[in-house]
Amino acid sequence: MGSPQGSTLTTNMAGLVDGSTARKEVSHIDCLPVYVKELIAGGAAGAFAKTTVAPLERIKILLQTRTNGFQSLGVYQSLRKLLKHEGVIGFYKGNGASVIRIIPYAALHFMTYEQYRGWILDNYSFFGSGPVIDLLAGSASGGTAVLCTYPLDLARTKLAYQVVDTRTNFRSGIRGLYPQPAYSGITNVLTTVYKEGGIRGLYRGVGPTLAGILPYAGLKFYVYEVLKTHVPEEHQKSIVMHLSCGALAGLLGQTFTYPLDVVRRQMQVESLQPSTIQGNTRYRNTWEGLTTIVRNQGWRQLFAGLSINYIKIVPSVAVGFTAYDMMKVWLHIPPRMKSQAISSG
């Protein structure tokens, strides 16, 4: 009973000494558990990084889903065409859903990764404590985060798939060739899809998503931890080292799992696509999606937009790490203990 009073007295005295209430505000932040601070920092960094690369993400989706008028264009030409038809705001269509999704996704991904990792270490000691643990924990946490946030990813894809010609021909009073959008926003997408297909509709394409995220998340953590073990001790705390290892891990993971991401995107927008694109067929599962795309669209379509992923993943990782470090300072997150670093590596 005396301890809280003593803490309050100490806080008030500190406020009187420096002549401000800043110390009082700091105390509220410091009362948060460390893992909560890390979740907040990770979510904020993820949202900022997503917004930074949103134009490239939009173009990637248009190329993956073979949107009318974008099938044979490159990245630069696609950006110009999108700017011409929709203006700057077109670069960020669907980004609201992406940001809303990435905040809980990043939080869940981080939290469950730590939980799964600790659980595996406690119950399956024969795995050791090396990068294999990160592979397993990363895969499980990626799957958990996807299942919890998938409807928002579906909404983001459907919104990004729509191309609206905002130019109006005032002389003829006729708008462009692109049709009116089917959805007006995130809520409209979710309610419409739910009315049409229920929960199954909201999780359309989750099969290839899980098939892609399980190896991707696992490989990302695995490669990252393996690379860190080859970095000299004096460079372990270098931001450049973290950026380089993270970017390389992301690039390798994306390359191996990207075709599954293409199948996922096409399954998500099947109801919006003209029948001429997919031969009037619906993919019943991931394997059928892969084989049908190769047969009807060519194997190159499985890697449509991959160059954009290569272009955007490096700045995304860089922005994410920088924002995360800034948030850690602002939230007064203490540095990780060496024992944690050793056990995770």
Tab-separated table of C-alpha atoms in Angstrom:
chain	number	residue	atom	x	y	z
A	1	MET	CA	0.000	0.000	0.000
A	2	GLY	CA	2.913	2.289	0.740
A	3	SER	CA	4.655	1.458	-2.513
A	4	PRO	CA	2.117	3.093	-4.909
A	5	GLN	CA	2.025	6.204	-2.736
A	6	GLY	CA	5.799	6.397	-2.705
A	7	SER	CA	5.836	6.003	-6.485
A	8	THR	CA	3.288	8.795	-6.883
A	9	LEU	CA	5.239	11.045	-4.513
A	10	THR	CA	8.431	10.407	-6.430
A	11	THR	CA	6.699	11.240	-9.720
A	12	ASN	CA	5.240	14.465	-8.339
A	13	MET	CA	8.590	15.509	-6.855
A	14	ALA	CA	10.260	14.878	-10.194
A	15	GLY	CA	7.645	17.054	-11.845
A	16	LEU	CA	8.326	19.861	-9.399
A	17	VAL	CA	12.072	19.635	-9.912
A	18	ASP	CA	11.983	19.954	-13.704
A	19	GLY	CA	9.075	22.368	-13.591
A	20	SER	CA	6.907	20.414	-16.061
A	21	THR	CA	4.405	17.579	-16.305
A	22	ALA	CA	6.485	15.705	-18.878
A	23	ARG	CA	7.599	13.199	-16.247
A	24	LYS	CA	3.975	12.349	-15.513
A	25	GLU	CA	3.330	11.583	-19.187
A	26	VAL	CA	6.439	9.454	-19.360
A	27	SER	CA	5.263	7.399	-16.410
A	28	HIS	CA	2.098	6.395	-18.271
A	29	ILE	CA	4.190	5.096	-21.183
A	30	ASP	CA	6.592	3.316	-18.869
A	31	CYS	CA	3.683	1.540	-17.163
A	32	LEU	CA	2.987	-0.406	-20.368
A	33	PRO	CA	4.463	-3.916	-20.579
A	34	VAL	CA	7.421	-4.196	-22.939
A	35	TYR	CA	5.617	-6.598	-25.273
A	36	VAL	CA	2.734	-4.119	-25.629
A	37	LYS	CA	5.190	-1.357	-26.545
A	38	GLU	CA	6.811	-3.627	-29.128
A	39	LEU	CA	3.429	-4.481	-30.619
A	40	ILE	CA	2.573	-0.776	-30.894
A	41	ALA	CA	5.954	0.004	-32.444
A	42	GLY	CA	5.693	-2.888	-34.898
A	43	GLY	CA	2.147	-1.996	-35.935
A	44	ALA	CA	3.014	1.668	-36.499
A	45	ALA	CA	6.150	0.782	-38.454
A	46	GLY	CA	4.225	-1.705	-40.586
A	47	ALA	CA	1.522	0.840	-41.405
A	48	PHE	CA	4.069	3.499	-42.346
A	49	ALA	CA	6.064	1.087	-44.498
A	50	LYS	CA	2.901	-0.141	-46.278
A	51	THR	CA	1.839	3.408	-47.119
A	52	THR	CA	5.294	4.245	-48.448
A	53	VAL	CA	5.230	1.430	-51.022
A	54	ALA	CA	1.451	1.562	-51.696
A	55	PRO	CA	1.797	2.708	-55.357
A	56	LEU	CA	3.995	-0.284	-56.174
A	57	GLU	CA	1.640	-2.605	-54.285
A	58	ARG	CA	-1.310	-1.321	-56.339
A	59	ILE	CA	0.530	-1.895	-59.621
A	60	LYS	CA	1.582	-5.371	-58.496
A	61	ILE	CA	-2.039	-6.359	-57.905
A	62	LEU	CA	-3.122	-4.971	-61.301
A	63	LEU	CA	-0.417	-7.019	-63.031
A	64	GLN	CA	-1.108	-10.168	-61.003
A	65	THR	CA	-4.827	-10.104	-61.770
A	66	ARG	CA	-4.364	-9.168	-65.454
A	67	THR	CA	-6.601	-6.112	-65.139
A	68	ASN	CA	-7.892	-4.874	-68.486
A	69	GLY	CA	-5.346	-2.513	-70.061
A	70	PHE	CA	-2.461	-3.462	-67.768
A	71	GLN	CA	-1.605	-6.994	-68.956
A	72	SER	CA	1.324	-6.056	-71.192
A	73	LEU	CA	2.588	-2.935	-69.423
A	74	GLY	CA	5.714	-2.573	-67.357
A	75	VAL	CA	6.008	-0.907	-63.970
A	76	TYR	CA	6.723	2.608	-65.243
A	77	GLN	CA	4.046	2.501	-67.944
A	78	SER	CA	1.513	1.138	-65.442
A	79	LEU	CA	2.259	3.940	-62.990
A	80	ARG	CA	1.807	6.539	-65.738
A	81	LYS	CA	-1.454	5.020	-66.927
A	82	LEU	CA	-2.829	4.796	-63.397
A	83	LEU	CA	-1.873	8.427	-62.738
A	84	LYS	CA	-3.565	9.457	-65.977
A	85	HIS	CA	-6.846	7.686	-65.202
A	86	GLU	CA	-7.169	8.051	-61.443
A	87	GLY	CA	-4.690	10.697	-60.388
A	88	VAL	CA	-2.361	10.472	-57.395
A	89	ILE	CA	-5.152	9.129	-55.185
A	90	GLY	CA	-5.300	6.055	-57.431
A	91	PHE	CA	-1.869	5.004	-56.175
A	92	TYR	CA	-3.358	4.544	-52.715
A	93	LYS	CA	-6.639	2.803	-53.559
A	94	GLY	CA	-7.001	-0.135	-51.201
A	95	ASN	CA	-4.223	1.176	-48.963
A	96	GLY	CA	-6.708	1.964	-46.196
A	97	ALA	CA	-7.660	-1.697	-45.998
A	98	SER	CA	-3.992	-2.627	-46.239
A	99	VAL	CA	-3.022	-0.368	-43.330
A	100	ILE	CA	-6.004	-1.453	-41.213
A	101	ARG	CA	-4.948	-5.045	-41.865
A	102	ILE	CA	-1.203	-4.608	-41.338
A	103	ILE	CA	-1.518	-3.131	-37.844
A	104	PRO	CA	-3.206	-6.166	-36.242
A	105	TYR	CA	-1.295	-8.461	-38.608
A	106	ALA	CA	2.100	-7.131	-37.502
A	107	ALA	CA	1.041	-7.208	-33.860
A	108	LEU	CA	-0.247	-10.775	-34.055
A	109	HIS	CA	2.707	-11.923	-36.132
A	110	PHE	CA	5.194	-10.638	-33.596
A	111	MET	CA	3.313	-11.730	-30.462
A	112	THR	CA	2.474	-15.238	-31.651
A	113	TYR	CA	5.998	-15.717	-33.015
A	114	GLU	CA	7.415	-15.134	-29.543
A	115	GLN	CA	4.754	-17.341	-27.961
A	116	TYR	CA	5.222	-20.214	-30.419
A	117	ARG	CA	8.987	-19.958	-30.143
A	118	GLY	CA	8.909	-20.176	-26.358
A	119	TRP	CA	6.437	-23.056	-26.476
A	120	ILE	CA	8.592	-25.050	-28.903
A	121	LEU	CA	11.728	-24.424	-26.833
A	122	ASP	CA	9.942	-25.543	-23.661
A	123	ASN	CA	8.275	-28.657	-25.079
A	124	TYR	CA	10.471	-29.835	-27.957
A	125	SER	CA	14.047	-29.396	-26.809
A	126	PHE	CA	15.311	-31.874	-29.436
A	127	PHE	CA	14.927	-29.082	-32.027
A	128	GLY	CA	17.688	-27.207	-30.236
A	129	SER	CA	17.648	-23.413	-30.094
A	130	GLY	CA	18.958	-22.537	-33.548
A	131	PRO	CA	17.289	-21.082	-36.666
A	132	VAL	CA	15.111	-24.190	-37.117
A	133	ILE	CA	13.027	-22.911	-34.195
A	134	ASP	CA	12.607	-19.605	-36.025
A	135	LEU	CA	11.501	-21.473	-39.144
A	136	LEU	CA	8.778	-23.340	-37.248
A	137	ALA	CA	7.661	-20.428	-35.059
A	138	GLY	CA	7.697	-18.018	-37.998
A	139	SER	CA	5.538	-20.332	-40.110
A	140	ALA	CA	3.010	-20.874	-37.320
A	141	SER	CA	2.801	-17.178	-36.446
A	142	GLY	CA	2.395	-16.222	-40.101
A	143	GLY	CA	-0.511	-18.636	-40.469
A	144	THR	CA	-2.163	-17.355	-37.295
A	145	ALA	CA	-1.874	-13.725	-38.368
A	146	VAL	CA	-3.267	-14.502	-41.831
A	147	LEU	CA	-6.317	-16.339	-40.504
A	148	CYS	CA	-7.161	-13.438	-38.202
A	149	THR	CA	-6.803	-10.670	-40.805
A	150	TYR	CA	-7.577	-12.343	-44.164
A	151	PRO	CA	-10.951	-10.619	-44.833
A	152	LEU	CA	-9.183	-7.248	-44.740
A	153	ASP	CA	-6.624	-8.487	-47.267
A	154	LEU	CA	-9.495	-9.666	-49.478
A	155	ALA	CA	-11.078	-6.197	-49.249
A	156	ARG	CA	-7.770	-4.520	-50.074
A	157	THR	CA	-7.318	-6.673	-53.193
A	158	LYS	CA	-10.854	-6.108	-54.488
A	159	LEU	CA	-10.550	-2.344	-54.034
A	160	ALA	CA	-7.107	-2.224	-55.649
A	161	TYR	CA	-8.330	-4.343	-58.592
A	162	GLN	CA	-10.927	-1.735	-59.594
A	163	VAL	CA	-9.723	0.863	-62.084
A	164	VAL	CA	-11.992	3.881	-62.478
A	165	ASP	CA	-11.532	6.438	-65.227
A	166	THR	CA	-11.951	9.726	-63.351
A	167	ARG	CA	-11.521	11.777	-66.523
A	168	THR	CA	-14.777	13.044	-67.974
A	169	ASN	CA	-15.190	14.063	-71.561
A	170	PHE	CA	-17.127	17.277	-70.996
A	171	ARG	CA	-17.851	17.738	-74.693
A	172	SER	CA	-19.607	14.396	-75.087
A	173	GLY	CA	-20.571	13.892	-71.460
A	174	ILE	CA	-19.214	10.336	-71.663
A	175	ARG	CA	-16.808	8.922	-69.107
A	176	GLY	CA	-13.946	6.577	-69.947
A	177	LEU	CA	-14.114	2.935	-70.865
A	178	TYR	CA	-13.640	1.569	-67.353
A	179	PRO	CA	-16.887	0.471	-65.657
A	180	GLN	CA	-18.318	1.840	-62.454
A	181	PRO	CA	-16.611	0.312	-59.393
A	182	ALA	CA	-18.388	-2.610	-57.761
A	183	TYR	CA	-17.334	-1.557	-54.259
A	184	SER	CA	-17.224	1.838	-52.567
A	185	GLY	CA	-15.064	1.031	-49.558
A	186	ILE	CA	-13.809	-1.530	-47.074
A	187	THR	CA	-17.117	-1.920	-45.238
A	188	ASN	CA	-19.014	-2.236	-48.505
A	189	VAL	CA	-16.668	-4.987	-49.714
A	190	LEU	CA	-16.957	-6.992	-46.500
A	191	THR	CA	-20.754	-6.715	-46.242
A	192	THR	CA	-21.321	-7.454	-49.942
A	193	VAL	CA	-19.008	-10.461	-49.998
A	194	TYR	CA	-20.539	-11.804	-46.790
A	195	LYS	CA	-24.076	-11.500	-48.194
A	196	GLU	CA	-23.048	-13.287	-51.378
A	197	GLY	CA	-20.929	-16.087	-49.930
A	198	GLY	CA	-20.937	-15.931	-46.138
A	199	ILE	CA	-17.763	-16.717	-44.203
A	200	ARG	CA	-16.508	-18.874	-47.081
A	201	GLY	CA	-16.697	-15.833	-49.341
A	202	LEU	CA	-14.642	-13.719	-46.928
A	203	TYR	CA	-11.951	-16.403	-46.944
A	204	ARG	CA	-11.917	-17.021	-50.694
A	205	GLY	CA	-8.280	-17.659	-51.648
A	206	VAL	CA	-7.100	-18.340	-48.096
A	207	GLY	CA	-5.767	-21.764	-49.194
A	208	PRO	CA	-2.968	-20.440	-51.425
A	209	THR	CA	-2.424	-17.617	-48.929
A	210	LEU	CA	-1.657	-20.093	-46.145
A	211	ALA	CA	0.328	-22.277	-48.554
A	212	GLY	CA	2.415	-19.208	-49.360
A	213	ILE	CA	2.699	-17.567	-45.944
A	214	LEU	CA	3.727	-20.681	-44.028
A	215	PRO	CA	6.963	-21.214	-45.979
A	216	TYR	CA	7.478	-17.478	-46.561
A	217	ALA	CA	7.213	-16.417	-42.919
A	218	GLY	CA	9.274	-19.404	-41.852
A	219	LEU	CA	11.973	-18.840	-44.462
A	220	LYS	CA	12.092	-15.129	-43.674
A	221	PHE	CA	12.854	-15.744	-40.007
A	222	TYR	CA	15.127	-18.692	-40.771
A	223	VAL	CA	17.286	-16.906	-43.376
A	224	TYR	CA	17.422	-13.770	-41.241
A	225	GLU	CA	18.704	-15.668	-38.190
A	226	VAL	CA	21.176	-17.724	-40.236
A	227	LEU	CA	22.602	-14.576	-41.844
A	228	LYS	CA	22.972	-12.909	-38.454
A	229	THR	CA	25.102	-15.799	-37.193
A	230	HIS	CA	27.645	-14.981	-39.928
A	231	VAL	CA	27.898	-11.312	-38.976
A	232	PRO	CA	30.908	-10.348	-36.794
A	233	GLU	CA	30.068	-9.440	-33.193
A	234	GLU	CA	31.099	-5.804	-33.638
A	235	HIS	CA	28.483	-5.357	-36.387
A	236	GLN	CA	25.595	-7.150	-34.663
A	237	LYS	CA	23.928	-3.886	-33.627
A	238	SER	CA	24.406	-2.165	-36.990
A	239	ILE	CA	21.175	-0.940	-38.593
A	240	VAL	CA	22.726	-1.552	-42.008
A	241	MET	CA	23.304	-5.185	-41.014
A	242	HIS	CA	19.665	-5.616	-39.960
A	243	LEU	CA	18.441	-3.952	-43.151
A	244	SER	CA	20.683	-6.081	-45.362
A	245	CYS	CA	19.822	-9.386	-43.692
A	246	GLY	CA	16.117	-8.571	-43.568
A	247	ALA	CA	15.962	-7.480	-47.194
A	248	LEU	CA	17.825	-10.565	-48.420
A	249	ALA	CA	15.623	-12.848	-46.325
A	250	GLY	CA	12.508	-11.188	-47.750
A	251	LEU	CA	13.776	-11.424	-51.322
A	252	LEU	CA	14.547	-15.133	-51.053
A	253	GLY	CA	11.252	-15.895	-49.345
A	254	GLN	CA	9.248	-13.956	-51.928
A	255	THR	CA	10.931	-15.660	-54.888
A	256	PHE	CA	10.118	-19.175	-53.669
A	257	THR	CA	6.496	-18.460	-52.686
A	258	TYR	CA	5.424	-15.785	-55.189
A	259	PRO	CA	3.404	-18.068	-57.549
A	260	LEU	CA	1.106	-18.905	-54.645
A	261	ASP	CA	0.525	-15.191	-54.116
A	262	VAL	CA	-0.532	-14.837	-57.770
A	263	VAL	CA	-3.058	-17.677	-57.386
A	264	ARG	CA	-4.398	-16.037	-54.229
A	265	ARG	CA	-4.935	-12.683	-55.959
A	266	GLN	CA	-6.706	-14.238	-58.930
A	267	MET	CA	-8.994	-16.265	-56.658
A	268	GLN	CA	-9.833	-13.119	-54.689
A	269	VAL	CA	-11.013	-11.194	-57.760
A	270	GLU	CA	-12.576	-14.027	-59.812
A	271	SER	CA	-16.074	-12.595	-59.376
A	272	LEU	CA	-14.915	-9.263	-60.850
A	273	GLN	CA	-12.972	-10.600	-63.838
A	274	PRO	CA	-14.344	-10.977	-67.371
A	275	SER	CA	-14.739	-14.619	-68.369
A	276	THR	CA	-12.226	-14.145	-71.198
A	277	ILE	CA	-9.386	-13.813	-68.690
A	278	GLN	CA	-9.749	-17.183	-67.013
A	279	GLY	CA	-11.745	-19.115	-69.589
A	280	ASN	CA	-14.905	-18.865	-67.468
A	281	THR	CA	-13.467	-21.165	-64.757
A	282	ARG	CA	-13.132	-20.892	-60.997
A	283	TYR	CA	-10.174	-22.331	-59.157
A	284	ARG	CA	-11.315	-24.974	-56.670
A	285	ASN	CA	-7.943	-25.232	-54.943
A	286	THR	CA	-4.369	-23.998	-55.060
A	287	TRP	CA	-3.011	-26.741	-57.317
A	288	GLU	CA	-5.798	-26.260	-59.851
A	289	GLY	CA	-5.093	-22.533	-59.807
A	290	LEU	CA	-1.398	-23.073	-60.514
A	291	THR	CA	-1.962	-25.553	-63.353
A	292	THR	CA	-4.774	-23.512	-64.935
A	293	ILE	CA	-2.729	-20.307	-64.928
A	294	VAL	CA	0.226	-22.095	-66.541
A	295	ARG	CA	-2.023	-23.711	-69.173
A	296	ASN	CA	-4.119	-20.643	-70.057
A	297	GLN	CA	-1.823	-17.708	-69.274
A	298	GLY	CA	1.670	-19.164	-69.415
A	299	TRP	CA	4.157	-19.887	-66.620
A	300	ARG	CA	5.425	-16.304	-66.726
A	301	GLN	CA	2.100	-15.163	-65.263
A	302	LEU	CA	3.030	-16.975	-62.047
A	303	PHE	CA	5.727	-14.336	-61.598
A	304	ALA	CA	3.771	-11.304	-62.858
A	305	GLY	CA	4.603	-8.331	-60.668
A	306	LEU	CA	7.577	-10.060	-59.006
A	307	SER	CA	9.932	-7.332	-60.199
A	308	ILE	CA	7.782	-4.821	-58.303
A	309	ASN	CA	8.108	-6.945	-55.195
A	310	TYR	CA	11.867	-6.833	-55.595
A	311	ILE	CA	11.718	-3.058	-56.031
A	312	LYS	CA	9.400	-2.423	-53.090
A	313	ILE	CA	10.655	-4.919	-50.532
A	314	VAL	CA	13.982	-3.157	-49.924
A	315	PRO	CA	12.499	0.313	-49.231
A	316	SER	CA	9.665	-1.335	-47.305
A	317	VAL	CA	12.115	-3.124	-45.017
A	318	ALA	CA	14.254	0.008	-44.705
A	319	VAL	CA	11.292	2.225	-43.806
A	320	GLY	CA	9.889	-0.415	-41.488
A	321	PHE	CA	13.131	-0.792	-39.530
A	322	THR	CA	13.708	2.969	-39.343
A	323	ALA	CA	10.165	3.659	-38.148
A	324	TYR	CA	10.382	0.794	-35.673
A	325	ASP	CA	13.625	2.157	-34.190
A	326	MET	CA	12.093	5.625	-33.866
A	327	MET	CA	9.012	4.211	-32.155
A	328	LYS	CA	11.197	2.208	-29.769
A	329	VAL	CA	12.963	5.383	-28.677
A	330	TRP	CA	9.673	7.252	-28.277
A	331	LEU	CA	8.112	4.418	-26.278
A	332	HIS	CA	11.266	3.952	-24.145
A	333	ILE	CA	11.635	0.296	-25.100
A	334	PRO	CA	14.774	-1.097	-23.430
A	335	PRO	CA	17.350	-2.844	-25.647
A	336	ARG	CA	17.122	-6.611	-25.876
A	337	MET	CA	19.145	-8.592	-23.367
A	338	LYS	CA	22.109	-10.533	-24.707
A	339	SER	CA	20.672	-13.747	-23.336
A	340	GLN	CA	17.632	-13.265	-25.588
A	341	ALA	CA	19.809	-12.679	-28.608
A	342	ILE	CA	21.820	-15.794	-27.875
A	343	SER	CA	18.762	-17.975	-27.355
A	344	SER	CA	17.170	-16.755	-30.577
A	345	GLY	CA	20.204	-17.372	-32.698
